[in-house]
Short mmCIF file of C-alpha atoms in Angstrom, two decimals:
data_model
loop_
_atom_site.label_atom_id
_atom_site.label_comp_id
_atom_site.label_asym_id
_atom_site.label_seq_id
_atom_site.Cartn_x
_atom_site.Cartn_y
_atom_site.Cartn_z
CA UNK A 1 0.00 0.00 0.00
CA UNK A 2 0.84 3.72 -0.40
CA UNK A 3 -0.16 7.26 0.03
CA UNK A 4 -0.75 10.23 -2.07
CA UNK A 5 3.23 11.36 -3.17
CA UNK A 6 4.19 14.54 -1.71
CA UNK A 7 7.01 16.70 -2.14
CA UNK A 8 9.20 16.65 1.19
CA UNK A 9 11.90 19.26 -0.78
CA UNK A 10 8.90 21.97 0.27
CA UNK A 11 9.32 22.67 3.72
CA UNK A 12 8.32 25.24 6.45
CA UNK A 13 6.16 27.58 5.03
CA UNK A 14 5.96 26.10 1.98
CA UNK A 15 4.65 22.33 2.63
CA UNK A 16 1.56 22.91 1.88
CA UNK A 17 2.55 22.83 -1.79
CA UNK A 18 1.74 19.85 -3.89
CA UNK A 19 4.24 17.61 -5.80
CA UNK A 20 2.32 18.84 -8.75
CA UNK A 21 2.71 22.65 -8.15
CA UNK A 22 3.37 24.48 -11.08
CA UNK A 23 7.41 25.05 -10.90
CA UNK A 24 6.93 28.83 -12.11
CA UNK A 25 4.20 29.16 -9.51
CA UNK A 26 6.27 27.34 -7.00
CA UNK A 27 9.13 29.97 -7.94
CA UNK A 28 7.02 32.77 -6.74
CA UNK A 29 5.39 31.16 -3.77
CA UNK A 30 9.15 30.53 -2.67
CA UNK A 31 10.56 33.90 -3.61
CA UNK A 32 8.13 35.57 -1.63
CA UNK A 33 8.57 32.99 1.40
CA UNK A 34 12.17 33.75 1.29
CA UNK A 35 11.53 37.77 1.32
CA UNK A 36 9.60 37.58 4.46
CA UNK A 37 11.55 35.10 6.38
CA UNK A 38 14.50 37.66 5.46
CA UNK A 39 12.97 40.75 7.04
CA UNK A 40 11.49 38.34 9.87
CA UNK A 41 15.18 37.09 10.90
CA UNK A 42 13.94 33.75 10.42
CA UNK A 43 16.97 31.63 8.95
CA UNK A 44 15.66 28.34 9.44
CA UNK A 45 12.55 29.60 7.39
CA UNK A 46 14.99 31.23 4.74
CA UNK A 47 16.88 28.43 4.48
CA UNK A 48 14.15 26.43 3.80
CA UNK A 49 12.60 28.77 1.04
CA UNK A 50 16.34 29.07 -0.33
CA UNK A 51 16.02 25.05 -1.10
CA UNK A 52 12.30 25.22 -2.54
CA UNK A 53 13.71 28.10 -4.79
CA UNK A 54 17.15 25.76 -5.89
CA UNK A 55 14.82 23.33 -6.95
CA UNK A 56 12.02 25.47 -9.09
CA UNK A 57 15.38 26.56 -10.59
CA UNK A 58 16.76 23.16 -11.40
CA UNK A 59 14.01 21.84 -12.87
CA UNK A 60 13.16 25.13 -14.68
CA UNK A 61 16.40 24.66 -16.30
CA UNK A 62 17.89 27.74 -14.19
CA UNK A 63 21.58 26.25 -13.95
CA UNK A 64 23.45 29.03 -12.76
CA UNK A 65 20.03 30.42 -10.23
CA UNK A 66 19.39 26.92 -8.95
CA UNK A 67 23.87 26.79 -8.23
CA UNK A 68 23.20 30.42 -6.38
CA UNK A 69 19.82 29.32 -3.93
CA UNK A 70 21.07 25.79 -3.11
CA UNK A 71 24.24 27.16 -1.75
CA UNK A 72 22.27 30.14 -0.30
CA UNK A 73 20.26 27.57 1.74
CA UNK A 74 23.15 25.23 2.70
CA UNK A 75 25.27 28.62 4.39
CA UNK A 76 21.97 29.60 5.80
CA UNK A 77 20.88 26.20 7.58
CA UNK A 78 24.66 25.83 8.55
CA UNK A 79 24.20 29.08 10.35
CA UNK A 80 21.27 28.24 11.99
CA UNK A 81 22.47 25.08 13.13
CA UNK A 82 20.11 23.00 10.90
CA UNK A 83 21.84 20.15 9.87
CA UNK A 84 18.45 18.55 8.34
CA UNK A 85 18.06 21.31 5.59
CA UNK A 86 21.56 21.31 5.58
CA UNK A 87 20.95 17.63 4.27
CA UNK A 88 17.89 18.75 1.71
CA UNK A 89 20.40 21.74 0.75
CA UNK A 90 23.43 19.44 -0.16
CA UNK A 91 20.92 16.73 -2.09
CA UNK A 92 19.67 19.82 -4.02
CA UNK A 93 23.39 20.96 -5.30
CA UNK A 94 24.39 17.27 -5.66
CA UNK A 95 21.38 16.47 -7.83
CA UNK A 96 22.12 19.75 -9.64
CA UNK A 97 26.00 18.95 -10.08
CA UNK A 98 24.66 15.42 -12.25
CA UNK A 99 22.28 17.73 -14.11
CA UNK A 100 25.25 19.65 -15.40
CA UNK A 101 27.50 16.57 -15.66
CA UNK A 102 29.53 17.29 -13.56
CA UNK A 103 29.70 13.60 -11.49
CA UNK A 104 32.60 13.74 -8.91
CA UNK A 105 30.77 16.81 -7.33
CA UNK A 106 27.56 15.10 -7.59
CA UNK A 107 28.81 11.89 -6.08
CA UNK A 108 30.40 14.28 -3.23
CA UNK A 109 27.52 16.49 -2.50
CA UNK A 110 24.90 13.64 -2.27
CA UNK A 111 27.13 11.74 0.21
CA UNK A 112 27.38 14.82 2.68
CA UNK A 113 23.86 14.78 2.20
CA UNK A 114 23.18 11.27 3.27
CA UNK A 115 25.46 11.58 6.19
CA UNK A 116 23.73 14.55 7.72
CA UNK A 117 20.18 12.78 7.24
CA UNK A 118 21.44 9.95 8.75
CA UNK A 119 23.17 12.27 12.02
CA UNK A 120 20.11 14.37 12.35
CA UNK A 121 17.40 11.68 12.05
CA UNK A 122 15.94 12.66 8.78
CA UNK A 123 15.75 9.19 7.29
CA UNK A 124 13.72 10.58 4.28
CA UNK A 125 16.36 13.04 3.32
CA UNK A 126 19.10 9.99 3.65
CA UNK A 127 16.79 7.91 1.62
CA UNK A 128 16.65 10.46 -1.19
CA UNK A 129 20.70 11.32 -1.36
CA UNK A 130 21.51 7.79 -1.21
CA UNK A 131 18.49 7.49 -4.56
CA UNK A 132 20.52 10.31 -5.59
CA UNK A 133 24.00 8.27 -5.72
CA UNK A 134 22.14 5.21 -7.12
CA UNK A 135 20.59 7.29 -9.90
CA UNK A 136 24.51 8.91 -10.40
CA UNK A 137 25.79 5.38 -10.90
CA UNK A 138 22.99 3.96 -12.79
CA UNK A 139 23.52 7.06 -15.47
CA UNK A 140 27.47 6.67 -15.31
CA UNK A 141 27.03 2.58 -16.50
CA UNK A 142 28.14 1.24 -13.03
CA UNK A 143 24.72 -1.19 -13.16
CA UNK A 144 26.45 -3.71 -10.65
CA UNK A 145 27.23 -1.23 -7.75
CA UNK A 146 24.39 0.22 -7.94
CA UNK A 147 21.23 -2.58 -8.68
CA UNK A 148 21.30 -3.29 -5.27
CA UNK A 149 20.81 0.01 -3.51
CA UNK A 150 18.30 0.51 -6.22
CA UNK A 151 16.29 -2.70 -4.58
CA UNK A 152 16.71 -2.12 -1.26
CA UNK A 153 15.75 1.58 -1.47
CA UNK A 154 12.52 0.29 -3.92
CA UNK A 155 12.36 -2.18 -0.18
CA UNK A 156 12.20 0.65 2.00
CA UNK A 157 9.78 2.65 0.00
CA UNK A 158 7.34 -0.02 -0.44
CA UNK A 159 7.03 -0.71 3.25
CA UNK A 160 6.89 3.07 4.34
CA UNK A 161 4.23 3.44 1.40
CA UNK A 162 6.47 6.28 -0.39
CA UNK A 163 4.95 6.19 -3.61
CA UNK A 164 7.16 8.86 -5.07
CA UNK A 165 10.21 7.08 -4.30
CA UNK A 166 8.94 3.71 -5.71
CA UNK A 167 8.09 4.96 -8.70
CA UNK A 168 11.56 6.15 -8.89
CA UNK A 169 12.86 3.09 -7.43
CA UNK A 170 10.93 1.16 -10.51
CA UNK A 171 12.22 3.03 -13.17
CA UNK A 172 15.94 3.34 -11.93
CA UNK A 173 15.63 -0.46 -12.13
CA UNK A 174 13.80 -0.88 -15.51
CA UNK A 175 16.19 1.32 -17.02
CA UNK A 176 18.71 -0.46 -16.89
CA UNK A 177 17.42 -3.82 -17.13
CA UNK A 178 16.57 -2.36 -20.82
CA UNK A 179 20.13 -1.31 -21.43
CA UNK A 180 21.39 -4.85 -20.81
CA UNK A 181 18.86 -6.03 -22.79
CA UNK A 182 15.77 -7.50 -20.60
CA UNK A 183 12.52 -5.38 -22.47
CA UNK A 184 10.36 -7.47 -21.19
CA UNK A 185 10.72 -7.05 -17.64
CA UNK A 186 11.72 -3.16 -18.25
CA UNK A 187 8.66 -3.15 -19.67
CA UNK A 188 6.50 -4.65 -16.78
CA UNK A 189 8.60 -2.22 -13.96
CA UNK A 190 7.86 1.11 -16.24
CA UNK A 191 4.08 0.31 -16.15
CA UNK A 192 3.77 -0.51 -12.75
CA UNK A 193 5.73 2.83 -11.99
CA UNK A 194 3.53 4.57 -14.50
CA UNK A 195 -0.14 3.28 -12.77
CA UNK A 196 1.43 3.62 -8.83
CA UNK A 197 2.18 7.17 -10.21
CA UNK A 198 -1.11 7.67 -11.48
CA UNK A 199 -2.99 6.59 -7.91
CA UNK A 200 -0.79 8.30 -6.06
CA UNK A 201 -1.24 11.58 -8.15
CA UNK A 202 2.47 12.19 -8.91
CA UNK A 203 2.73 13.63 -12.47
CA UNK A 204 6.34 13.80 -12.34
CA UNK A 205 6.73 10.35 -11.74
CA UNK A 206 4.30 9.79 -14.47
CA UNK A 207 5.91 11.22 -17.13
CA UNK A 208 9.13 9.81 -16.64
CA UNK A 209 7.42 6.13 -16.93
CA UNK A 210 5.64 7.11 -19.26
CA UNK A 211 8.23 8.15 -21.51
CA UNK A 212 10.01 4.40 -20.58
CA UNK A 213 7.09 2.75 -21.65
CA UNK A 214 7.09 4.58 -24.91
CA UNK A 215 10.45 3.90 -25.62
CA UNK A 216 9.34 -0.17 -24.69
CA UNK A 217 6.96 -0.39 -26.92
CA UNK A 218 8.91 0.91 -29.83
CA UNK A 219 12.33 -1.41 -29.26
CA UNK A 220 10.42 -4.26 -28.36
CA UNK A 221 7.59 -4.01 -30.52
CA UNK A 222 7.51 -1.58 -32.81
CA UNK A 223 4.86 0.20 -32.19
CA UNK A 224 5.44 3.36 -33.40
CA UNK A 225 2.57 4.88 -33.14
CA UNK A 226 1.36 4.13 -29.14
CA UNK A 227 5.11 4.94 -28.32
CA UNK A 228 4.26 8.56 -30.02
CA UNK A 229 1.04 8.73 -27.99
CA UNK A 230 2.19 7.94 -25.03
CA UNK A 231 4.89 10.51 -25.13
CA UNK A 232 2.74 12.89 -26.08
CA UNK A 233 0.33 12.39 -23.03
CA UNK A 234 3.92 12.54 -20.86
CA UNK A 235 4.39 15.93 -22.80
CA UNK A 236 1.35 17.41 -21.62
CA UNK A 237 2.46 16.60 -18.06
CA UNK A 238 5.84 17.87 -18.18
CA UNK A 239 3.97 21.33 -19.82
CA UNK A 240 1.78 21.57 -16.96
CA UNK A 241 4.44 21.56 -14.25
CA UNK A 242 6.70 23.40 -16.36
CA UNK A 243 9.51 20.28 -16.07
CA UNK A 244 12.19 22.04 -18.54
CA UNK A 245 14.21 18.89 -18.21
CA UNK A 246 11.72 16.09 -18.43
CA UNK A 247 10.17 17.92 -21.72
CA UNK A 248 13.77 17.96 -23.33
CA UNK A 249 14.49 14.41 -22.82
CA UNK A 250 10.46 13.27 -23.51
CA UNK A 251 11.52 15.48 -27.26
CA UNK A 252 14.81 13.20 -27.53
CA UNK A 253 12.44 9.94 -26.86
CA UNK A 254 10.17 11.34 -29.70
CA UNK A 255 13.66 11.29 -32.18
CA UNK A 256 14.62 7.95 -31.08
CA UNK A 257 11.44 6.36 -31.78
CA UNK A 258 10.68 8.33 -35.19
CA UNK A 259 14.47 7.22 -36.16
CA UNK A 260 13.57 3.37 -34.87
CA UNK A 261 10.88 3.77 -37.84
CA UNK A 262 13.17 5.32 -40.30
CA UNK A 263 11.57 8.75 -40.31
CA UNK A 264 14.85 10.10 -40.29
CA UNK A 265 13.29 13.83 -41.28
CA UNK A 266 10.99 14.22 -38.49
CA UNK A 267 13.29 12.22 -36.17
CA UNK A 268 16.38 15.07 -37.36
CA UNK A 269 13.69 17.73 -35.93
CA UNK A 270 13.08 16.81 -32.76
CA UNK A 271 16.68 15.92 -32.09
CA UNK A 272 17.66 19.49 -33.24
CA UNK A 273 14.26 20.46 -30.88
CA UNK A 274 15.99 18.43 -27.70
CA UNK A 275 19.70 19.60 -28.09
CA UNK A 276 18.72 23.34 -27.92
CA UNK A 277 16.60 22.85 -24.92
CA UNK A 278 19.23 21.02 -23.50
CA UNK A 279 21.95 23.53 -24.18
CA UNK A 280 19.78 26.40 -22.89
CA UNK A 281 19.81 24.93 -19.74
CA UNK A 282 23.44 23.72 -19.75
CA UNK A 283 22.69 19.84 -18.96
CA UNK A 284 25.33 17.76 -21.04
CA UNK A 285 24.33 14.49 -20.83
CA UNK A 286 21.33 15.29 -22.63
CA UNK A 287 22.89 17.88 -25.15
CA UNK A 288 25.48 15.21 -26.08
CA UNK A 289 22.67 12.52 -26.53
CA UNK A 290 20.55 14.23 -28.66
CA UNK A 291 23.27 15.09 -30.56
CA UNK A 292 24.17 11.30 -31.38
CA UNK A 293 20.93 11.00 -32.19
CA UNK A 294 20.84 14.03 -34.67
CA UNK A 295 23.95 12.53 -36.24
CA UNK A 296 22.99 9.41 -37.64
CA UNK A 297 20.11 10.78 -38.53
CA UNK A 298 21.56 12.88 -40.79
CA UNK A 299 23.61 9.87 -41.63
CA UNK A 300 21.09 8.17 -42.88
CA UNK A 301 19.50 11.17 -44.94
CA UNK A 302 23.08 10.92 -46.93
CA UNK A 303 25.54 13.24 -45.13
CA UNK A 304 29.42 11.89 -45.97
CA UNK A 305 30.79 9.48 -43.65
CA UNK A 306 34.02 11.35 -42.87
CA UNK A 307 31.51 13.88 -41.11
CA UNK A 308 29.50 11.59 -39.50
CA UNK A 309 32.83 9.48 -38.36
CA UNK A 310 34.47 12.59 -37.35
CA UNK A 311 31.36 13.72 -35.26
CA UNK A 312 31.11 10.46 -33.48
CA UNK A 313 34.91 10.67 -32.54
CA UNK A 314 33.92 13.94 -30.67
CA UNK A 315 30.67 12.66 -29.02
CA UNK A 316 32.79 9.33 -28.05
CA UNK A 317 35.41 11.71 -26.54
CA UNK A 318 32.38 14.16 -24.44
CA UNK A 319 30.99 10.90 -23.25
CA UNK A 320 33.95 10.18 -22.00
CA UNK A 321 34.79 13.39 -20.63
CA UNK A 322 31.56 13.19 -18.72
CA UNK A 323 32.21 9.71 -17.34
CA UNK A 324 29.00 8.03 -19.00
CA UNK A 325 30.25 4.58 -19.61
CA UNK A 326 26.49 2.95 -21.61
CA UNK A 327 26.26 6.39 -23.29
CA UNK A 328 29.69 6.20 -24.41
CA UNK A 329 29.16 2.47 -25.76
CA UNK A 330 26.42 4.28 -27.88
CA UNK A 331 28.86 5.72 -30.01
CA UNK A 332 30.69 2.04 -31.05
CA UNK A 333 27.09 0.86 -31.63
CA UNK A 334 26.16 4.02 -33.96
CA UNK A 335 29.43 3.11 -35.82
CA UNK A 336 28.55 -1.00 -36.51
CA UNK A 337 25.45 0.17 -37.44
CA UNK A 338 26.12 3.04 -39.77
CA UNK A 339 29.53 0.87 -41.26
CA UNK A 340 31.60 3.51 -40.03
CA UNK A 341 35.24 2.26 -39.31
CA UNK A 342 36.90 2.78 -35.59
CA UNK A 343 39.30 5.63 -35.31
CA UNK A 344 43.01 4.33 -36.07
CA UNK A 345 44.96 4.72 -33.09
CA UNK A 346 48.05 7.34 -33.50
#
């Protein structure tokens, strides 16, 4: 069994907000928290609003405002002697630092985070930094350090009911049971993440499993069309809340599936689409990935293969950079498949 998901990064003053709160609206609601706790000599209060505001920013897309507020709270609960927003604060800037790639940081920030749950009690905010370093691991390609914190956190949350965090949990798991190949249980994890999402009113979550289950249904079966519906339905979600991020990497789905049917016109659109939303908001996982994707898709509408090999030597060498290990295998299976030869080594 489980509840209704809620949104435990909205504290103080602001828990009465929903996990479906319009970010933007969220933004102001936070803003003007923060204002008021400032004039009341609150810091507790401010630090609080500082760490709803980092994460309206984040998933707005606000790099460099989301870096500023997270930080903001983190000083600010440190003065106050808080070391459980301390906790949400360091989560926040660790969750931010694998937004923008930048991994060692993450892995670093969401570790200090965990640790100061754990010291001040707050076993929710350790649950979601240690999610946090699962999810870091997951992305990086590390699938056997990380499968089993993904079950026993996807444990934990089903017997404290956390929907949010199973749903999570779920799709964490599915994910990369479909990179190594296993659709068909991927495919049964993203739907049951996808309908506990639903009855537990957590769009977020939604959208994300949605988009998994889209991307299931056209690898395994080809169904282009559902896989387009479906990620249209998650669109509508993501537009709602205003999730910058989600949106971008729902538009990236949308090119791999039109590619998978070799619609390699439309499929070059929304890759272009995804890897300028990415880039406005500075995330470089997502940038890079869309721009694979926009590559062989203008291989396959006849661009030379000296471009296309040249531009997968670069993407090889940012995935690298970046320290994504499945991404970075990407770029060996774009060459097999395109019958473009492997770099000579100097």
């Amino acid at each position: 069994m489980y509840g209704k998901a809620f949104a435990p990064e909205y504290q103080g003053a602001l828990g009465s907000l929903s996990v479906n709160s319009s970010l933007a609206d969220v933004l102001v609601h936070a803003t003007e928290q923060l204002r008021a706790a400032e004039r009341d000599g609150t810091p507790q209060e401010a630090a609080r609003c500082s760490l709803a505001v980092a994460e309206a920013h984040r998933r707005l897309g606000n790099n460099d405002d989301a870096d500023r507020a997270w930080k903001a709270s983190y000083r600010t609960a440190r003065g106050a002697g808080d070391p459980g927003t301390m906790a949400w604060a360091a989560w926040s800037g660790g969750t931010l630092a694998r937004q923008r790639g930048a991994m060692s940081l993450a892995r670093r920030l969401l570790a200090l985070a965990a640790e100061l749950g754990e010291h001040d009690g707050d076993m929710l905010a350790r649950g979601y930094a240690l999610a946090g370093l699962a999810e870091t691991g997951r992305i990086q390609g590390d699938y056997e350090a990380v499968d089993a914190l993904h079950g026993q956190l996807l444990a934990e949350a089903r017997e404290r009911g956390e929907a949010r965090h199973m749903v999570w949990a779920l799709e964490g798991i599915a994910q990369m049971r479909r990179n190594t190949g296993d659709h068909d249980s991927a495919l049964a994890m993203f739907e049951e993440a996808a309908a506990i999402a639903e009855k537990a009113e957590d769009h977020r979550g939604r959208a994300w499993a949605l988009r998994g289950v889209a991307d299931l249904v056209s690898v395994r079966d080809g169904d282009t069309e559902r896989a387009l519906a479906l990620l249209s339905e998650a669109a509508v979600l993501c537009r709602t809340m205003d999730l910058a991020g989600a949106l971008a990497y729902n538009h990236k789905m949308r090119g791999n599936v039109l590619y998978r049917a070799r619609r390699y016109t439309e499929a070059r659109t929304m890759y272009e689409t995804a890897r300028s939303e990415f880039r406005a908001m500075g995330e470089p996982r997502g940038e890079t990935l869309a721009r694979l994707g926009l590559v062989k898709s203008l291989a396959r509408l006849g661009r030379e293969p000296s471009r296309t090999a040249a531009d997968l030597d670069e993407l090889h060498r940012a995935f690298d950079a970046i320290g994504l290990r499945h991404a970075r295998r990407l770029t060996e299976d774009a060459r097999e498949e395109l019958g473009i030869a492997e770099p000579v080594a100097a």
